[in-house]
JSON list of C-alpha atoms in Angstrom, two decimals:
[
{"chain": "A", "resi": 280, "resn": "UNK", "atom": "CA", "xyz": [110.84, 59.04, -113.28]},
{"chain": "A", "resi": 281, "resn": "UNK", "atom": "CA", "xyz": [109.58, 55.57, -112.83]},
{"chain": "A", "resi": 282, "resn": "UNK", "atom": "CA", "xyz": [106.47, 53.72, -114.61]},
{"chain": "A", "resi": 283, "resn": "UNK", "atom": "CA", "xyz": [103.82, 55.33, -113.11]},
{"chain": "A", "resi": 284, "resn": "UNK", "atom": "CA", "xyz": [104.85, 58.61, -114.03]},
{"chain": "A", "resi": 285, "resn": "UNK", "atom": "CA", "xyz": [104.84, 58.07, -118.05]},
{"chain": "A", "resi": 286, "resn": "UNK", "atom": "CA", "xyz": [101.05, 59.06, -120.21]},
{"chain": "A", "resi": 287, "resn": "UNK", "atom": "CA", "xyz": [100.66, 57.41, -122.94]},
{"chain": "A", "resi": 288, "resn": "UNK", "atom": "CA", "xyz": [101.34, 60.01, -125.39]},
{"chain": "A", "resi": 289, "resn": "UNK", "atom": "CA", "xyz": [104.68, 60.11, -124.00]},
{"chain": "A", "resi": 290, "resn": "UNK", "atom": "CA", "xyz": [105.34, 56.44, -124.46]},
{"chain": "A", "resi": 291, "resn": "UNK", "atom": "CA", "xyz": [104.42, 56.50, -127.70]},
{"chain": "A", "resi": 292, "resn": "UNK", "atom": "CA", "xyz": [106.48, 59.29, -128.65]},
{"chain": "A", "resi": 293, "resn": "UNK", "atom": "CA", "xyz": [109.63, 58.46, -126.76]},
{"chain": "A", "resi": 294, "resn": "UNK", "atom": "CA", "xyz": [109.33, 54.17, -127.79]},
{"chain": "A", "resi": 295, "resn": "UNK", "atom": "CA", "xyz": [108.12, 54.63, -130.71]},
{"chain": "A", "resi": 296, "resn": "UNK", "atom": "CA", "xyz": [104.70, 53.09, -130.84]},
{"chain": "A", "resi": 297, "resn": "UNK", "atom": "CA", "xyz": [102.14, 52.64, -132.92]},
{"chain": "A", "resi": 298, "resn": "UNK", "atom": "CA", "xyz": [98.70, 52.14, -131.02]},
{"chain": "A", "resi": 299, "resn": "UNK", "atom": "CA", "xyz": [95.36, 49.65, -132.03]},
{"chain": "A", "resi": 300, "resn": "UNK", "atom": "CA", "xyz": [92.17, 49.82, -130.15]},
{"chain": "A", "resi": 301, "resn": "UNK", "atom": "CA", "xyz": [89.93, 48.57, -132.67]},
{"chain": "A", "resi": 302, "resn": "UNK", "atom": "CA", "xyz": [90.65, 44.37, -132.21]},
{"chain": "A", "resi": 303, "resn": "UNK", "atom": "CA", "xyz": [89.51, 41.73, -129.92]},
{"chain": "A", "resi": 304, "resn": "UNK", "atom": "CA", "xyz": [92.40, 40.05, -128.48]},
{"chain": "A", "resi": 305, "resn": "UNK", "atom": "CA", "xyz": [91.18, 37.13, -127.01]},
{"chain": "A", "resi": 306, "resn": "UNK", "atom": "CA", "xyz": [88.61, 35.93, -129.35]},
{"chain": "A", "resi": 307, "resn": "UNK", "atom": "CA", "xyz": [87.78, 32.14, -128.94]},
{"chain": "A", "resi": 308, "resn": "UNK", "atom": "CA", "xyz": [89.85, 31.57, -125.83]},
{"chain": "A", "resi": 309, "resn": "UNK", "atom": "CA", "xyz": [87.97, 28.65, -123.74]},
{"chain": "A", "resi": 310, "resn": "UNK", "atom": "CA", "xyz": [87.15, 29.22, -119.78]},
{"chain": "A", "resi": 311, "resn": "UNK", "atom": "CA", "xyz": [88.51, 27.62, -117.36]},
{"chain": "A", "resi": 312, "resn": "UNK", "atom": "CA", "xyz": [86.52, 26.57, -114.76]},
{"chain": "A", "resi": 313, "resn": "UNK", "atom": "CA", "xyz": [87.85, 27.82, -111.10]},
{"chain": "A", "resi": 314, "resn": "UNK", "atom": "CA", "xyz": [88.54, 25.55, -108.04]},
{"chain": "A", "resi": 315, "resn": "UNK", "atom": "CA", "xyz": [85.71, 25.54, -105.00]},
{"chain": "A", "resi": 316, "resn": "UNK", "atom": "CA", "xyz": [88.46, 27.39, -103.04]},
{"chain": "A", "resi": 317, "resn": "UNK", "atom": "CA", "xyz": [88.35, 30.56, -105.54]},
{"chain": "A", "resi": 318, "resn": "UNK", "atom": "CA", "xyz": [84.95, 30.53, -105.80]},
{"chain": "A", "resi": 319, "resn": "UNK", "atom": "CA", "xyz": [84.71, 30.18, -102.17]},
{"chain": "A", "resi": 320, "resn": "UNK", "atom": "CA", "xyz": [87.08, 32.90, -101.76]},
{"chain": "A", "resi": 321, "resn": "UNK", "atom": "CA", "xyz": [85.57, 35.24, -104.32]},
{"chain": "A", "resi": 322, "resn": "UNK", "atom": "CA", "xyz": [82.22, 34.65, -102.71]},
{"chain": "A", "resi": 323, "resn": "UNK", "atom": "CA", "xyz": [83.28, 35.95, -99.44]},
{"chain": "A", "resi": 324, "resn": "UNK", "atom": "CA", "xyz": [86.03, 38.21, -100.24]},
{"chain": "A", "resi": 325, "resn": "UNK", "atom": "CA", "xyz": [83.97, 40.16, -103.49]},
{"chain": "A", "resi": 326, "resn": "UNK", "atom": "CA", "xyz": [81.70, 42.22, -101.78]},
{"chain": "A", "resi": 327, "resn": "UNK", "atom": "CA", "xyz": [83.90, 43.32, -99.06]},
{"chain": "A", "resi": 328, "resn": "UNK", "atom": "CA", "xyz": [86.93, 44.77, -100.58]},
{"chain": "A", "resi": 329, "resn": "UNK", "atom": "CA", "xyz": [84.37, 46.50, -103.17]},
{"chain": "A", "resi": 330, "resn": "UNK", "atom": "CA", "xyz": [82.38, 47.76, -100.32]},
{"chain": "A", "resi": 331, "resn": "UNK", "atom": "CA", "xyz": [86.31, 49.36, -99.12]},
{"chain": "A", "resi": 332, "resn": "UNK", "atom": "CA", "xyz": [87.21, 50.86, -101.96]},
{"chain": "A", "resi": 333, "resn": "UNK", "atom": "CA", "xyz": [90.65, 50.66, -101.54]},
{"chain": "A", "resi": 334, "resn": "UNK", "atom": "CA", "xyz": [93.47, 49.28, -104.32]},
{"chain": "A", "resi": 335, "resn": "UNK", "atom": "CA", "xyz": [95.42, 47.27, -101.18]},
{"chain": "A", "resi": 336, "resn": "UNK", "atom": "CA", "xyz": [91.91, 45.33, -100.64]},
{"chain": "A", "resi": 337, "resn": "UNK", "atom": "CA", "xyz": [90.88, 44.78, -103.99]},
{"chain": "A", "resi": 338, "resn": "UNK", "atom": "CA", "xyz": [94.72, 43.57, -104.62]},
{"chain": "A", "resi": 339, "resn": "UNK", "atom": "CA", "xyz": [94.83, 40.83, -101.97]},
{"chain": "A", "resi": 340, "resn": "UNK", "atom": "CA", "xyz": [90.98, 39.79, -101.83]},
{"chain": "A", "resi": 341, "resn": "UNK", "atom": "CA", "xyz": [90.49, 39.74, -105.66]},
{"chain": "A", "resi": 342, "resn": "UNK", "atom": "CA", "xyz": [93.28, 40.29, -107.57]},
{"chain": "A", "resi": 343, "resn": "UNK", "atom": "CA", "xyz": [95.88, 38.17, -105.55]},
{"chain": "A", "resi": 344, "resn": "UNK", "atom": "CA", "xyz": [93.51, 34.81, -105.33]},
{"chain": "A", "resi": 345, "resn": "UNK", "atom": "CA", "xyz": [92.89, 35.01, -109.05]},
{"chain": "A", "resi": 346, "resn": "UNK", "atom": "CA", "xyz": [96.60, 34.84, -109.60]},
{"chain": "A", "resi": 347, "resn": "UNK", "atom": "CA", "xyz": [97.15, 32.00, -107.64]},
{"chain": "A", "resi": 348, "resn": "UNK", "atom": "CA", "xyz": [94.72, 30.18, -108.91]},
{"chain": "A", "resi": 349, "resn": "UNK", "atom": "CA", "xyz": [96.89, 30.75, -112.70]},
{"chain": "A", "resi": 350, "resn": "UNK", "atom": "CA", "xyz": [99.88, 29.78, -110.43]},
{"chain": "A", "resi": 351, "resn": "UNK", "atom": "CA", "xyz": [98.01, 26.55, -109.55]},
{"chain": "A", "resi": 352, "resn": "UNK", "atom": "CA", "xyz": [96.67, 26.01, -112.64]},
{"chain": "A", "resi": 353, "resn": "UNK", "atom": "CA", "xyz": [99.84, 26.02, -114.50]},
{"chain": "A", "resi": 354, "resn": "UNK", "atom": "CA", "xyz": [102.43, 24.65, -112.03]},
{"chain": "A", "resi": 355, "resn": "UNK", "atom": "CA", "xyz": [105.03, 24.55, -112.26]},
{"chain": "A", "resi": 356, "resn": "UNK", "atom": "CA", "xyz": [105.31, 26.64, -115.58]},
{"chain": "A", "resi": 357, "resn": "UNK", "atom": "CA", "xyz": [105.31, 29.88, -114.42]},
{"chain": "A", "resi": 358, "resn": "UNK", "atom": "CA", "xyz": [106.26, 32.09, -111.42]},
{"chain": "A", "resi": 359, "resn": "UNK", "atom": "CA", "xyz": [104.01, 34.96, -110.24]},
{"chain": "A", "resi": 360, "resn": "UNK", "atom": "CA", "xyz": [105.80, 38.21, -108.26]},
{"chain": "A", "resi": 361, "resn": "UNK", "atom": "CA", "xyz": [103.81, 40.52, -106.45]},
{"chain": "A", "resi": 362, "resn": "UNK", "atom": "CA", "xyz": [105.38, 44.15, -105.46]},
{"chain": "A", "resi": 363, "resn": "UNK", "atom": "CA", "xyz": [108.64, 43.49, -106.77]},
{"chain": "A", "resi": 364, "resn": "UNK", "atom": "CA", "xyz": [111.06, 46.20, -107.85]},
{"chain": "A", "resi": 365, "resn": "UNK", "atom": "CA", "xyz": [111.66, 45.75, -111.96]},
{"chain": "A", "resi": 366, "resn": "UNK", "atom": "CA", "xyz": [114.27, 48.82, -112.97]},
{"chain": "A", "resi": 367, "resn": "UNK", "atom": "CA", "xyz": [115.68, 47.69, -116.38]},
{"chain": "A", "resi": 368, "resn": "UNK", "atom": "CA", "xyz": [116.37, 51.09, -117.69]},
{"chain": "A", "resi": 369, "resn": "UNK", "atom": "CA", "xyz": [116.49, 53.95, -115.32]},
{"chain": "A", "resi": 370, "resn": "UNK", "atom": "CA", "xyz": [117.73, 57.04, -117.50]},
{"chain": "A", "resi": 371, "resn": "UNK", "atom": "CA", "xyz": [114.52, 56.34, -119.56]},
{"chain": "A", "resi": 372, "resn": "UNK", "atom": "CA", "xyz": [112.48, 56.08, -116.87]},
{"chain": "A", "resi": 373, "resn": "UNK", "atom": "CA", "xyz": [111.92, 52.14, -116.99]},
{"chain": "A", "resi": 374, "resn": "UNK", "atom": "CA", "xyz": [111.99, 51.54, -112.57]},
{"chain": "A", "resi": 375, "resn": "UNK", "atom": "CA", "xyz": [109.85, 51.27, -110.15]},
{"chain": "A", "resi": 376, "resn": "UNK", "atom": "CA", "xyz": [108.35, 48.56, -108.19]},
{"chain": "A", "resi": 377, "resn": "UNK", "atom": "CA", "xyz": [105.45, 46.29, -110.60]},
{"chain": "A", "resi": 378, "resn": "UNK", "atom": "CA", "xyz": [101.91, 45.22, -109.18]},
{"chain": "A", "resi": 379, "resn": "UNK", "atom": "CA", "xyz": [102.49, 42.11, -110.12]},
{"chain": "A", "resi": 380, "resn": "UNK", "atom": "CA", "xyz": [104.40, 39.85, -112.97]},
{"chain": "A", "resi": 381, "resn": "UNK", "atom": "CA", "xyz": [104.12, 36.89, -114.49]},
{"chain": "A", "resi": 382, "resn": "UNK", "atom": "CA", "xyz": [106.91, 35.02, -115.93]},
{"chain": "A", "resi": 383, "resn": "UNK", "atom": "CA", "xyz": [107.29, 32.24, -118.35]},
{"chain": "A", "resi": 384, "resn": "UNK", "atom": "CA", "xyz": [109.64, 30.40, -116.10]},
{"chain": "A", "resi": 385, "resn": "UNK", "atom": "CA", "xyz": [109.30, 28.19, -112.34]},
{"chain": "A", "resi": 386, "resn": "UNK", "atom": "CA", "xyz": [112.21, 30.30, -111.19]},
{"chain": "A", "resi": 387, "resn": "UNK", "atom": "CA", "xyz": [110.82, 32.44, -108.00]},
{"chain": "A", "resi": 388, "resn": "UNK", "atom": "CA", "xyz": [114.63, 33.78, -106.29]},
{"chain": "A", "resi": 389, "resn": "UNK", "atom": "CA", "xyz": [114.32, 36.20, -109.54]},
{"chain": "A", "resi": 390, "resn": "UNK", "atom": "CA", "xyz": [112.69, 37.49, -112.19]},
{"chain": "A", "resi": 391, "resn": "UNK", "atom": "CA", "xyz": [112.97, 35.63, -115.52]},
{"chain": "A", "resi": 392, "resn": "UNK", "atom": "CA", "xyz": [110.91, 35.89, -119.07]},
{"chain": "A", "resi": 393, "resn": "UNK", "atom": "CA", "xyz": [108.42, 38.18, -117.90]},
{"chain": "A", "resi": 394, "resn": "UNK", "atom": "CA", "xyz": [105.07, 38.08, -120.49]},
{"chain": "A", "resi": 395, "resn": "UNK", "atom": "CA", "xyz": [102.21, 39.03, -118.37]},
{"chain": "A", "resi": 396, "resn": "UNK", "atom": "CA", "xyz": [102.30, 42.66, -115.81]},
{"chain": "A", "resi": 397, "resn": "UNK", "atom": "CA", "xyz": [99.53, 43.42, -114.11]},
{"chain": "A", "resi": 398, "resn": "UNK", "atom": "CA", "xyz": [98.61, 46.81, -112.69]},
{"chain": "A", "resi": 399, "resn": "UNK", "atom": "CA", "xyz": [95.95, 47.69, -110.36]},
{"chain": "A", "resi": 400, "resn": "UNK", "atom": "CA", "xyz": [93.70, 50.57, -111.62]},
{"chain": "A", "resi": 401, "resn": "UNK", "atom": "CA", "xyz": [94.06, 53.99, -109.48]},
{"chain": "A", "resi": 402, "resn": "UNK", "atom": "CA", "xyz": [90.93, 55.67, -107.91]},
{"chain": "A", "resi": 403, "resn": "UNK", "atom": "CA", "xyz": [89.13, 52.74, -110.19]},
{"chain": "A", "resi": 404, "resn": "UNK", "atom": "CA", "xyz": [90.21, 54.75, -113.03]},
{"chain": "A", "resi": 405, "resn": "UNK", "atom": "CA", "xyz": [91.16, 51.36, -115.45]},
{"chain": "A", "resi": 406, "resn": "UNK", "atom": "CA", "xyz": [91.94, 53.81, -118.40]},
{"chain": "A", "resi": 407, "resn": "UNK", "atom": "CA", "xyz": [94.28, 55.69, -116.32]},
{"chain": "A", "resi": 408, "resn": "UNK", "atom": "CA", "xyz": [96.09, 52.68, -116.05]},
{"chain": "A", "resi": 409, "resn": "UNK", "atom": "CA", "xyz": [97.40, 52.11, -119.72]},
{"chain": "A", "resi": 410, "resn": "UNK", "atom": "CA", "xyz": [100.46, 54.37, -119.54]},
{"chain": "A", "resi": 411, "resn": "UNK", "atom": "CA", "xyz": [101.81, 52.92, -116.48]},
{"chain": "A", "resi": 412, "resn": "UNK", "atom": "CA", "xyz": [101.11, 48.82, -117.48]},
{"chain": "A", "resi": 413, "resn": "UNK", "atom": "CA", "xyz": [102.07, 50.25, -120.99]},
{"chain": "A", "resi": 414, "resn": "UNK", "atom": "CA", "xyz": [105.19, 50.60, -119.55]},
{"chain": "A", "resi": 415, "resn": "UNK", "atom": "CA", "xyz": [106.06, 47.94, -117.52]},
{"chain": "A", "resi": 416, "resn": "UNK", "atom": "CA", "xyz": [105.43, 46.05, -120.98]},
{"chain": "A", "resi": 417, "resn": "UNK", "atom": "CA", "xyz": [108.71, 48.00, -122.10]},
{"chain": "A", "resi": 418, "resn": "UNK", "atom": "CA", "xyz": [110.36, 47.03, -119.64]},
{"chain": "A", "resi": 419, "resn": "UNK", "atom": "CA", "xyz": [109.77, 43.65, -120.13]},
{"chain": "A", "resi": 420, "resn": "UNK", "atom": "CA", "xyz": [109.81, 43.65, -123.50]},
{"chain": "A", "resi": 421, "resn": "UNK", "atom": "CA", "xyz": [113.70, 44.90, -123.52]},
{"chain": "A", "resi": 422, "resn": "UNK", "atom": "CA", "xyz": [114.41, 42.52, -120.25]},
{"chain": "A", "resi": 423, "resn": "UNK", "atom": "CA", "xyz": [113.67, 39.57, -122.46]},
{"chain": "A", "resi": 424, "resn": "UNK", "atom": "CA", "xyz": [115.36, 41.07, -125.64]},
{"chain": "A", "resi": 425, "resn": "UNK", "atom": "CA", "xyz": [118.55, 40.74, -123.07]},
{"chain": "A", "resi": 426, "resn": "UNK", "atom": "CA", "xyz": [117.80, 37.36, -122.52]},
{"chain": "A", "resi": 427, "resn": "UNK", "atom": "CA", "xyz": [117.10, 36.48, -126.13]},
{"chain": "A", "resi": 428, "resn": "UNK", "atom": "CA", "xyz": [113.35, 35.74, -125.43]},
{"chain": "A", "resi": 429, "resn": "UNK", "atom": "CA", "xyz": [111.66, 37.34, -127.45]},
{"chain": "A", "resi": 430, "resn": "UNK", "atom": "CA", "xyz": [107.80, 37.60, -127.72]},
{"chain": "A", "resi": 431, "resn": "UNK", "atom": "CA", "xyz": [104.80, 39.28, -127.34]},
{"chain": "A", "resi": 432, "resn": "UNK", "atom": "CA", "xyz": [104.63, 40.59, -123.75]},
{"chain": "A", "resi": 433, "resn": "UNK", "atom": "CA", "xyz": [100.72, 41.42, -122.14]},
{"chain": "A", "resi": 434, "resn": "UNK", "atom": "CA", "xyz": [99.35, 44.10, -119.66]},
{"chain": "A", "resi": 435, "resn": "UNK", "atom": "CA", "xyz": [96.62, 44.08, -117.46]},
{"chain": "A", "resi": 436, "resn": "UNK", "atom": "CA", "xyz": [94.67, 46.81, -115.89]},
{"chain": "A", "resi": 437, "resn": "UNK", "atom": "CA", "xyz": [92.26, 45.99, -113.41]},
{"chain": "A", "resi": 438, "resn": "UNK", "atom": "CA", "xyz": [90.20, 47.16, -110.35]},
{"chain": "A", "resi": 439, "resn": "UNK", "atom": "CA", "xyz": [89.39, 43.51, -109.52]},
{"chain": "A", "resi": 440, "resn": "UNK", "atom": "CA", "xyz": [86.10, 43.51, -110.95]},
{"chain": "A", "resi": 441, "resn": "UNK", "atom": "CA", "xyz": [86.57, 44.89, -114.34]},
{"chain": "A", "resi": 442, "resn": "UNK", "atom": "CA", "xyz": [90.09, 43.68, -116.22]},
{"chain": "A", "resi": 443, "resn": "UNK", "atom": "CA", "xyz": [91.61, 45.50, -119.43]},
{"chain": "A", "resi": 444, "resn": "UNK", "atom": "CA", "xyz": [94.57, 43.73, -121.37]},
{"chain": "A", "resi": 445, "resn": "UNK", "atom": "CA", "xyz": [97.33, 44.92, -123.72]},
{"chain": "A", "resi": 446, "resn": "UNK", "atom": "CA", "xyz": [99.69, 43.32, -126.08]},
{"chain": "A", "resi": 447, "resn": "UNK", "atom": "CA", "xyz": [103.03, 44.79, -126.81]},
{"chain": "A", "resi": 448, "resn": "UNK", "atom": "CA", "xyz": [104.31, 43.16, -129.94]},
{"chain": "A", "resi": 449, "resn": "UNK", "atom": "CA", "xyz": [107.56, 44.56, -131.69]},
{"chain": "A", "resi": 450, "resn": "UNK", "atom": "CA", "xyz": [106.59, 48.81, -131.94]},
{"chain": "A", "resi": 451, "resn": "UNK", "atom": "CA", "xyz": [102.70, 47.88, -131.79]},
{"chain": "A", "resi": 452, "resn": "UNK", "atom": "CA", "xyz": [100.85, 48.07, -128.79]},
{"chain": "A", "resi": 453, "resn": "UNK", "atom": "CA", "xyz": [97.50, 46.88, -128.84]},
{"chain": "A", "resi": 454, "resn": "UNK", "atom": "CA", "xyz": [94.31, 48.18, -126.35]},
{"chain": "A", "resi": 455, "resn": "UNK", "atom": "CA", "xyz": [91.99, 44.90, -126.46]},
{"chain": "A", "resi": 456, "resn": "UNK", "atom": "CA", "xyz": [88.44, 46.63, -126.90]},
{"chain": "A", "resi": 457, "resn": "UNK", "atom": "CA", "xyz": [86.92, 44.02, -125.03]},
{"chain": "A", "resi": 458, "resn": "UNK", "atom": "CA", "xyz": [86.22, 43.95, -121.05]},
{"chain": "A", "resi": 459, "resn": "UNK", "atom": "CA", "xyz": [86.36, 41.46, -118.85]},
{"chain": "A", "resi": 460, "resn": "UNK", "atom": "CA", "xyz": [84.20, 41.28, -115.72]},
{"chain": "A", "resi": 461, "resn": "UNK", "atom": "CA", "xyz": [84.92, 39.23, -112.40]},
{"chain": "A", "resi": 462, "resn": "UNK", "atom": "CA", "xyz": [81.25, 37.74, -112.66]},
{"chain": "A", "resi": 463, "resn": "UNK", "atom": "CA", "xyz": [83.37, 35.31, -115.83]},
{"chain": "A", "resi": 464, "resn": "UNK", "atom": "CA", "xyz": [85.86, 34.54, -113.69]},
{"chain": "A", "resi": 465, "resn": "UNK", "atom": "CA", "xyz": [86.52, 31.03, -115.77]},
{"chain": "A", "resi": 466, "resn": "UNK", "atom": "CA", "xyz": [86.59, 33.25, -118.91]},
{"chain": "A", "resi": 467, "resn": "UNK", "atom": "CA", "xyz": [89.63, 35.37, -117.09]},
{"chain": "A", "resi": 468, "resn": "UNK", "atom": "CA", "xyz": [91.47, 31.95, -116.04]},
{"chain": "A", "resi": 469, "resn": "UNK", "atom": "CA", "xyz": [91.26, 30.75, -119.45]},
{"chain": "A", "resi": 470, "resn": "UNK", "atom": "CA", "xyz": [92.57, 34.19, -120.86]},
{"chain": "A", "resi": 471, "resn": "UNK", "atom": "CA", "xyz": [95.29, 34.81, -118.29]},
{"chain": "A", "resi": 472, "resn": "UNK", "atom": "CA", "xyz": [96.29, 31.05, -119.03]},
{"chain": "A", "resi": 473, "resn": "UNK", "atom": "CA", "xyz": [96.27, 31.51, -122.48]},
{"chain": "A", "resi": 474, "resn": "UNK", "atom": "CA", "xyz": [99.16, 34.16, -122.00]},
{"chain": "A", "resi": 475, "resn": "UNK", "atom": "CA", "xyz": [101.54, 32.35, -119.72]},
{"chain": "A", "resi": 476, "resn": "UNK", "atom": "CA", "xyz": [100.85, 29.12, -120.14]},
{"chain": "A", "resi": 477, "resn": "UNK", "atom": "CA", "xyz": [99.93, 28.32, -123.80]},
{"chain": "A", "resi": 478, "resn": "UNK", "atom": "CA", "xyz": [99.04, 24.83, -124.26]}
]
């Protein structure tokens, strides 16, 4: 068993978890407006990896340049990891390799304080996507535990267009019932920076 083979029912059942859909997460957070390279980028890179349907091209034409931009916006806070294999708990399932991570911490050799995983939505199916980012939350949740770090750890979902966060905090894990669409891209900085690099 390994992240992506968990539903959600099963998380909650075998972590413990109580679930909220009902609350805006990200209420008041202020955009951040995105270099000419992104938008550049974007511009060019949008239309074609929509028009190919595929998770690899939506992951390195949208996904992957939005993420570096964080990375260059909050340099040299944080370290971004892209494919990397995460197994923290294997007998419960907790391994596999993670989309992406984002961790509290300039170290890049390894991960380290972990507060932001981001999954890319299968068959752009972002709903399908909560059990698995759900968790790789978990995961890191109970890596940073180890490391007596301790705090709220986010999720992502996306299909590079449209972008769904979670917020695992103690037992609760909270579905923000807002969307976020690629068209706001300086609304999405701002957010993503919000989580990993907190002013």
């Amino acid at each position: 068993m390994s992240y992506s083979d968990f539903s959600l029912r099963e998380l909650v059942e075998q972590f413990g978890l109580t679930t909220q859909e009902d609350i805006s997460l990200f209420s008041g957070v202020k955009p951040v407006q995105p270099s000419a390279l992104l938008r550049s980028t974007l511009d060019d890179a949008m239309p074609l990896a929509l028009a190919l349907q595929t998770e690899k091209a939506r992951s390195e034409m949208i996904i992957a340049p939005i993420l570096l931009e964080v990375r260059r916006l909050a340099k040299p806070r944080i370290s971004l990891f892209s494919g990397v294999e995460f197994n923290v708990d294997q007998p419960r399932g907790l391994n596999g390799v993670c989309d992406y991570l984002i961790g509290r911490s300039p170290e890049q050799l390894f991960v380290r304080a972990p507060v932001l995983a981001v999954v890319e939505a299968k068959n752009d199916n972002v709903r399908a996507g909560y059990a698995q980012c759900a968790a790789e939350m978990i995961a890191a949740q109970i890596f940073n535990k180890r490391a007596e770090q301790e705090s709220p750890v986010y999720g992502s979902v996306t299909t590079g267009n449209v972008w769904r966060f979670l917020r695992l905090d103690g037992s609760t894990l909270t579905i923000d019932k807002d969307e976020y669409y690629i068209d706001r891209v300086d609304l999405l900085l701002g957010l993503i920076l919000s989580i990993c690099a907190p002013k």
